């Protein structure tokens, strides 16, 4: 039986990538060693690292004005690194749309002045909707604006292109590489790898070079953007195997036509699932259509007493990790790049059958 893993993170990796990693697990490139056994300073590994950076630059269409950094500490590490590096005794604007942007505020407040504003509201249909950027209040001389374009827990995504009178910082942990995005509209983006890039243990930071000047020597070395950039992400030992796997994922995406081709597929997958939810009286999703996440689809059953049975029966069909986040409840299907459309089709068929027999 084919298993489709809908976990929100760490999430499913592409089958082709896993097979390749398995093939070269103990003997990488005829070295007789695993990639994870190579020194991060040897020329073979540096080549892997450089190729990972080059492939990501190609996928994101990055100009030379930006640096790519691979760092430790996951997405939450960046919740601290961003204010530590960029605040410089100023005030930053944080905008909340769900649990991750809220957690980013709590961390940033440890390091200085943070203005924060909740920018979601309930619309006339009682759906959660995000205000347009023009209605977000950015203070004069703000050190930067921080927001989360895709709220992994709440299933809320912002598709609008940012343009603020301050540097724009975005937590792209669960949406990076899922759709085309002009990175020139951002000054810093970051993403923990374990949603759409690779295994946990590494996070990707893309930073506009002119922001590097803000990093003070006094902040912890492994969170310092300037130091990390100057050392090619190798001030200390980076998560070498995780970076290698990320490189395989980047190359897999490039082979399949890059972000543009992937976006088409992601739109098709999300439409299929939301349509199944909207067409039924048994399943519901409470996010306004223009803010529905393409990556994380939360939904509730009309009768929550059936949740357990739904999960049990789904698992018997090979549909795993559909339980919703503990603070939202219900179900959540995470359908990142690595989830093939067949997985979504199988889920939709199962949902229809479950509704027919229990609805
Ligand atoms: C998963 C996630 C994080 C946290 O990542 P960790 O690597 O567990 O620290 C932060 N932001 C978003 C949007 C996420 O999806």
Coordinates of C-alpha atoms and ligand atoms in Angstrom, one line a residue:
X1 CA 0.0 0.0 0.0
X2 CA 1.2 3.5 -0.8
X3 CA 1.5 5.7 2.3
X4 CA 0.8 9.4 1.9
X5 CA 2.2 11.4 4.8
X6 CA 0.4 14.7 5.4
X7 CA 2.6 15.7 8.3
X8 CA 3.0 19.5 8.8
X9 CA 6.7 19.1 9.6
X10 CA 9.1 17.4 9.5
X11 CA 7.3 16.6 6.3
X12 CA 7.4 14.1 3.5
X13 CA 10.4 14.4 1.1
X14 CA 10.2 13.6 -2.6
X15 CA 10.5 9.9 -3.3
X16 CA 13.1 10.4 -6.0
X17 CA 15.3 12.4 -3.5
X18 CA 15.0 9.6 -0.9
X19 CA 16.0 7.0 -3.4
X20 CA 19.0 8.9 -4.6
X21 CA 20.1 9.6 -1.0
X22 CA 19.7 5.9 -0.2
X23 CA 21.8 4.9 -3.3
X24 CA 24.7 7.1 -2.3
X25 CA 24.3 6.8 1.4
X26 CA 27.6 4.9 2.1
X27 CA 29.6 5.9 -0.9
X28 CA 29.2 9.4 -2.1
X29 CA 30.7 10.3 -5.5
X30 CA 33.1 7.3 -5.3
X31 CA 34.8 8.7 -2.2
X32 CA 34.0 5.5 -0.3
X33 CA 32.5 7.7 2.4
X34 CA 29.0 9.0 3.2
X35 CA 28.5 12.7 2.7
X36 CA 27.9 13.0 6.4
X37 CA 31.4 11.6 7.1
X38 CA 33.2 14.3 5.1
X39 CA 34.9 17.3 6.6
X40 CA 32.9 20.4 6.0
X41 CA 36.1 22.1 4.9
X42 CA 37.2 19.5 2.3
X43 CA 36.8 20.5 -1.3
X44 CA 34.3 17.7 -2.1
X45 CA 31.9 19.0 0.6
X46 CA 32.4 22.6 -0.3
X47 CA 31.3 21.7 -3.8
X48 CA 28.1 20.2 -2.4
X49 CA 27.5 23.4 -0.4
X50 CA 28.3 25.7 -3.3
X51 CA 25.9 23.7 -5.5
X52 CA 23.1 23.9 -2.9
X53 CA 23.5 27.7 -2.9
X54 CA 23.7 28.0 -6.7
X55 CA 20.5 25.8 -7.1
X56 CA 18.6 27.8 -4.5
X57 CA 19.7 31.1 -6.2
X58 CA 18.4 29.8 -9.5
X59 CA 15.1 28.6 -8.0
X60 CA 14.5 32.0 -6.3
X61 CA 15.9 34.0 -9.2
X62 CA 18.2 35.8 -6.7
X63 CA 20.4 38.8 -7.8
X64 CA 23.9 39.3 -6.4
X65 CA 22.4 41.8 -3.9
X66 CA 21.4 38.9 -1.7
X67 CA 23.4 36.3 0.3
X68 CA 22.2 32.8 1.0
X69 CA 23.0 31.5 4.5
X70 CA 22.5 28.1 6.0
X71 CA 22.1 28.4 9.7
X72 CA 21.3 26.3 12.9
X73 CA 18.3 26.6 15.2
X74 CA 15.3 26.1 12.9
X75 CA 12.6 28.7 12.4
X76 CA 12.6 29.7 16.0
X77 CA 16.3 30.3 16.0
X78 CA 15.5 33.0 13.4
X79 CA 12.8 34.5 15.7
X80 CA 15.8 35.5 17.9
X81 CA 18.4 36.1 15.2
X82 CA 16.2 38.6 13.3
X83 CA 15.8 41.1 16.2
X84 CA 19.3 40.5 17.5
X85 CA 20.9 41.4 14.2
X86 CA 18.5 44.0 12.8
X87 CA 16.9 45.9 15.7
X88 CA 19.9 48.0 16.8
X89 CA 18.0 49.8 19.6
X90 CA 15.2 50.7 17.1
X91 CA 11.6 49.6 17.0
X92 CA 10.3 47.0 14.6
X93 CA 6.7 46.3 13.5
X94 CA 5.4 42.8 13.9
X95 CA 2.1 41.7 12.3
X96 CA 0.1 38.8 13.6
X97 CA -2.0 36.5 11.5
X98 CA -1.8 33.3 13.5
X99 CA 0.3 31.2 15.9
X100 CA 3.7 31.4 14.3
X101 CA 3.7 35.2 13.8
X102 CA 2.5 35.4 17.4
X103 CA 5.4 33.2 18.6
X104 CA 7.8 35.4 16.7
X105 CA 6.6 38.5 18.6
X106 CA 7.1 36.7 22.0
X107 CA 10.7 36.0 21.1
X108 CA 11.5 39.3 19.6
X109 CA 10.2 41.2 22.6
X110 CA 13.1 39.8 24.6
X111 CA 15.5 41.9 22.5
X112 CA 14.0 45.3 22.2
X113 CA 11.0 47.4 21.2
X114 CA 8.4 45.6 19.2
X115 CA 5.1 47.1 18.1
X116 CA 2.7 44.4 17.2
X117 CA -0.7 44.4 15.6
X118 CA -3.2 41.6 14.9
X119 CA -4.2 42.0 11.2
X120 CA -6.8 39.3 10.9
X121 CA -10.6 39.8 11.3
X122 CA -13.8 37.9 10.9
X123 CA -15.6 38.8 7.7
X124 CA -19.3 38.8 7.1
X125 CA -19.3 35.0 6.5
X126 CA -17.5 34.6 9.8
X127 CA -14.3 33.5 8.0
X128 CA -10.8 34.5 9.1
X129 CA -9.5 37.1 6.7
X130 CA -6.2 39.1 6.6
X131 CA -6.4 42.9 6.1
X132 CA -4.8 44.3 3.0
X133 CA -1.2 45.6 3.5
X134 CA -2.4 49.2 3.0
X135 CA -4.3 48.9 6.3
X136 CA -1.3 47.6 8.3
X137 CA 0.2 50.4 10.5
X138 CA 3.9 50.7 10.0
X139 CA 5.6 53.3 12.2
X140 CA 7.9 55.9 10.8
X141 CA 11.6 54.8 10.8
X142 CA 10.6 51.2 11.7
X143 CA 13.7 49.0 11.9
X144 CA 11.9 46.4 9.9
X145 CA 8.5 44.9 9.3
X146 CA 8.0 41.2 10.2
X147 CA 5.2 38.9 9.0
X148 CA 4.5 35.3 8.2
X149 CA 3.1 34.7 4.6
X150 CA 1.9 31.3 5.5
X151 CA 0.6 30.3 8.9
X152 CA 1.3 26.6 9.1
X153 CA -1.0 25.9 12.1
X154 CA -4.0 28.1 11.0
X155 CA -3.9 27.5 7.3
X156 CA -3.8 31.2 6.5
X157 CA -1.7 32.5 3.5
X158 CA -1.0 36.0 2.3
X159 CA -0.6 36.3 -1.4
X160 CA -0.3 40.0 -1.7
X161 CA 3.1 41.4 -2.6
X162 CA 4.7 43.5 0.2
X163 CA 5.7 47.1 -0.2
X164 CA 6.4 49.0 3.1
X165 CA 8.5 52.0 4.0
X166 CA 10.8 49.7 6.0
X167 CA 12.8 46.5 5.3
X168 CA 10.5 43.5 4.9
X169 CA 11.3 40.3 6.9
X170 CA 9.2 37.2 6.2
X171 CA 9.0 33.8 7.8
X172 CA 8.6 31.6 4.8
X173 CA 9.1 28.3 6.7
X174 CA 6.1 26.6 5.2
X175 CA 5.7 28.3 1.8
X176 CA 9.2 28.9 0.4
X177 CA 9.5 27.4 -3.1
X178 CA 5.8 26.6 -3.3
X179 CA 4.9 29.5 -5.5
X180 CA 6.7 32.2 -7.5
X181 CA 7.7 35.2 -5.4
X182 CA 9.8 38.1 -6.4
X183 CA 12.4 38.1 -3.6
X184 CA 13.4 41.7 -4.6
X185 CA 10.3 42.7 -2.6
X186 CA 11.8 41.3 0.6
X187 CA 15.0 42.3 2.5
X188 CA 15.2 39.1 4.5
X189 CA 13.4 35.8 4.3
X190 CA 14.0 32.7 6.4
X191 CA 12.7 29.2 6.5
X192 CA 13.2 26.2 8.7
X193 CA 14.0 23.4 6.2
X194 CA 11.7 20.7 7.5
X195 CA 8.5 21.8 5.6
X196 CA 9.4 22.4 2.0
X197 CA 13.2 22.0 1.8
X198 CA 14.6 19.0 3.6
X199 CA 15.1 17.4 7.0
X200 CA 15.1 19.5 10.2
X201 CA 18.4 20.9 11.5
X202 CA 19.0 23.6 9.0
X203 CA 17.3 26.8 8.2
X204 CA 17.8 28.9 5.1
X205 CA 18.2 32.7 5.3
X206 CA 18.3 34.9 2.3
X207 CA 19.4 38.4 3.2
X208 CA 20.0 41.6 1.3
X209 CA 23.7 42.4 1.6
X210 CA 23.2 45.9 2.8
X211 CA 21.4 44.6 5.9
X212 CA 24.6 42.7 6.9
X213 CA 26.1 45.9 8.2
X214 CA 23.6 45.9 11.1
X215 CA 25.0 42.8 12.8
X216 CA 26.9 43.7 16.0
X217 CA 29.9 41.7 17.1
X218 CA 28.4 41.1 20.5
X219 CA 25.5 38.8 19.4
X220 CA 26.1 35.1 19.6
X221 CA 28.4 34.0 16.7
X222 CA 26.2 31.3 15.4
X223 CA 23.2 33.7 15.1
X224 CA 25.3 36.5 13.5
X225 CA 24.3 37.1 9.9
X226 CA 27.4 39.1 9.0
X227 CA 29.8 36.5 10.5
X228 CA 27.8 33.6 8.8
X229 CA 28.0 35.3 5.5
X230 CA 31.7 36.1 5.8
X231 CA 32.4 32.4 6.6
X232 CA 30.2 30.9 3.9
X233 CA 27.9 29.4 6.6
X234 CA 30.9 27.6 8.1
X235 CA 32.0 29.6 11.1
X236 CA 31.3 26.3 12.9
X237 CA 30.3 22.9 11.6
X238 CA 27.1 23.3 9.7
X239 CA 24.4 20.5 9.5
X240 CA 26.2 19.0 6.5
X241 CA 23.9 16.1 5.8
X242 CA 20.8 18.3 6.0
X243 CA 22.4 20.8 3.5
X244 CA 23.2 17.9 1.2
X245 CA 19.6 16.7 1.3
X246 CA 18.4 20.2 0.7
X247 CA 20.6 20.4 -2.4
X248 CA 19.0 17.2 -3.7
X249 CA 15.6 18.7 -3.2
X250 CA 16.6 21.9 -5.0
X251 CA 17.9 19.9 -7.9
X252 CA 14.7 17.8 -8.0
X253 CA 12.6 20.9 -8.2
X254 CA 14.8 22.4 -11.0
X255 CA 14.5 19.1 -12.9
X256 CA 10.7 19.3 -12.7
X257 CA 10.6 22.8 -14.1
X258 CA 11.3 24.9 -11.1
X259 CA 9.0 26.9 -8.8
X260 CA 6.7 27.9 -11.6
X261 CA 5.8 24.4 -12.6
X262 CA 5.5 23.4 -8.9
X263 CA 3.1 26.3 -8.3
X264 CA 0.7 25.0 -11.0
X265 CA 0.7 21.6 -9.4
X266 CA 0.2 23.1 -5.9
X267 CA -2.7 25.2 -7.1
X268 CA -4.3 22.0 -8.6
X269 CA -3.8 20.1 -5.4
X270 CA -5.2 22.8 -3.1
X271 CA -8.2 23.4 -5.4
X272 CA -9.1 19.7 -5.4
X273 CA -9.0 19.5 -1.6
X274 CA -10.8 22.8 -0.9
X275 CA -13.5 21.9 -3.4
X276 CA -14.1 18.6 -1.7
X277 CA -14.5 20.5 1.6
X278 CA -16.8 23.2 0.2
X279 CA -19.0 20.8 -1.7
X280 CA -19.9 18.9 1.4
X281 CA -22.0 19.8 4.5
X282 CA -19.8 17.5 6.6
X283 CA -16.4 19.1 6.3
X284 CA -15.6 22.8 6.8
X285 CA -12.8 25.3 6.6
X286 CA -13.2 28.7 8.1
X287 CA -10.6 30.8 6.2
X288 CA -11.6 33.4 3.6
X289 CA -10.9 32.0 0.1
X290 CA -8.3 34.6 -0.7
X291 CA -6.3 33.7 2.4
X292 CA -6.6 29.9 2.2
X293 CA -3.2 28.2 2.5
X294 CA -2.1 26.1 -0.4
X295 CA 0.3 24.2 1.8
X296 CA -1.7 23.5 5.0
X297 CA -5.4 22.8 4.8
X298 CA -7.1 22.6 8.2
X299 CA -10.7 21.3 8.2
X300 CA -13.2 20.2 10.7
X301 CA -15.8 17.3 10.7
X302 CA -19.4 18.3 11.4
X303 CA -19.3 15.9 14.4
X304 CA -16.0 16.1 16.3
X305 CA -16.9 12.8 18.0
X306 CA -16.0 11.1 14.7
X307 CA -12.5 12.6 14.6
X308 CA -10.8 9.6 16.0
X309 CA -12.6 7.2 13.7
X310 CA -11.7 9.3 10.7
X311 CA -8.1 9.3 11.6
X312 CA -8.1 5.5 12.3
X313 CA -9.8 4.7 9.0
X314 CA -7.6 7.1 7.0
X315 CA -4.5 5.4 8.4
X316 CA -5.8 2.1 7.2
X317 CA -5.9 3.5 3.7
X318 CA -2.3 4.8 4.1
X319 CA -3.3 8.4 4.7
X320 CA -1.2 9.4 7.8
X321 CA -0.6 12.4 10.0
X322 CA -3.9 14.1 9.4
X323 CA -4.6 15.1 13.0
X324 CA -5.0 18.9 13.3
X325 CA -2.7 21.0 15.5
X326 CA -3.6 20.7 19.2
X327 CA -4.6 24.3 19.4
X328 CA -6.9 24.2 16.4
X329 CA -8.2 20.6 16.6
X330 CA -9.9 18.8 13.7
X331 CA -7.8 17.8 10.8
X332 CA -5.0 19.3 8.8
X333 CA -3.6 18.0 5.5
X334 CA -0.2 19.5 4.7
X335 CA 0.4 19.2 1.0
X336 CA 3.9 20.6 0.4
X337 CA 5.8 20.3 -2.8
X338 CA 6.7 16.6 -2.1
X339 CA 3.1 15.5 -1.9
X340 CA 2.0 14.2 -5.3
X341 CA -1.5 15.0 -6.6
X342 CA -2.3 11.3 -6.3
X343 CA -2.0 11.7 -2.5
X344 CA -4.6 14.5 -2.5
X345 CA -6.9 12.5 -4.9
X346 CA -6.7 9.5 -2.5
X347 CA -7.5 11.7 0.5
X348 CA -10.5 13.3 -1.3
X349 CA -11.9 9.9 -2.3
X350 CA -11.5 8.7 1.3
X351 CA -13.3 11.8 2.7
X352 CA -16.2 11.3 0.3
X353 CA -16.6 7.7 1.3
X354 CA -16.3 8.6 5.0
X355 CA -19.0 11.2 4.7
X356 CA -21.2 8.8 2.8
X357 CA -21.0 6.1 5.5
X358 CA -20.9 8.4 8.6
X359 CA -22.2 11.8 7.6
Ligands
LIG1 C1 7.6 25.2 11.6 C2 7.6 26.7 11.6 C3 8.4 27.4 12.5 C4 9.3 26.8 13.5 O1 10.3 26.0 13.1 P1 11.3 25.2 14.1 O2 12.3 24.8 13.1 O3 10.5 24.1 14.7 O4 11.8 26.2 15.0 C5 8.4 28.8 12.4 N1 7.6 29.4 11.5 C6 6.7 28.7 10.7 C7 5.8 29.4 9.7 C8 6.7 27.3 10.7 O5 5.9 26.6 9.9

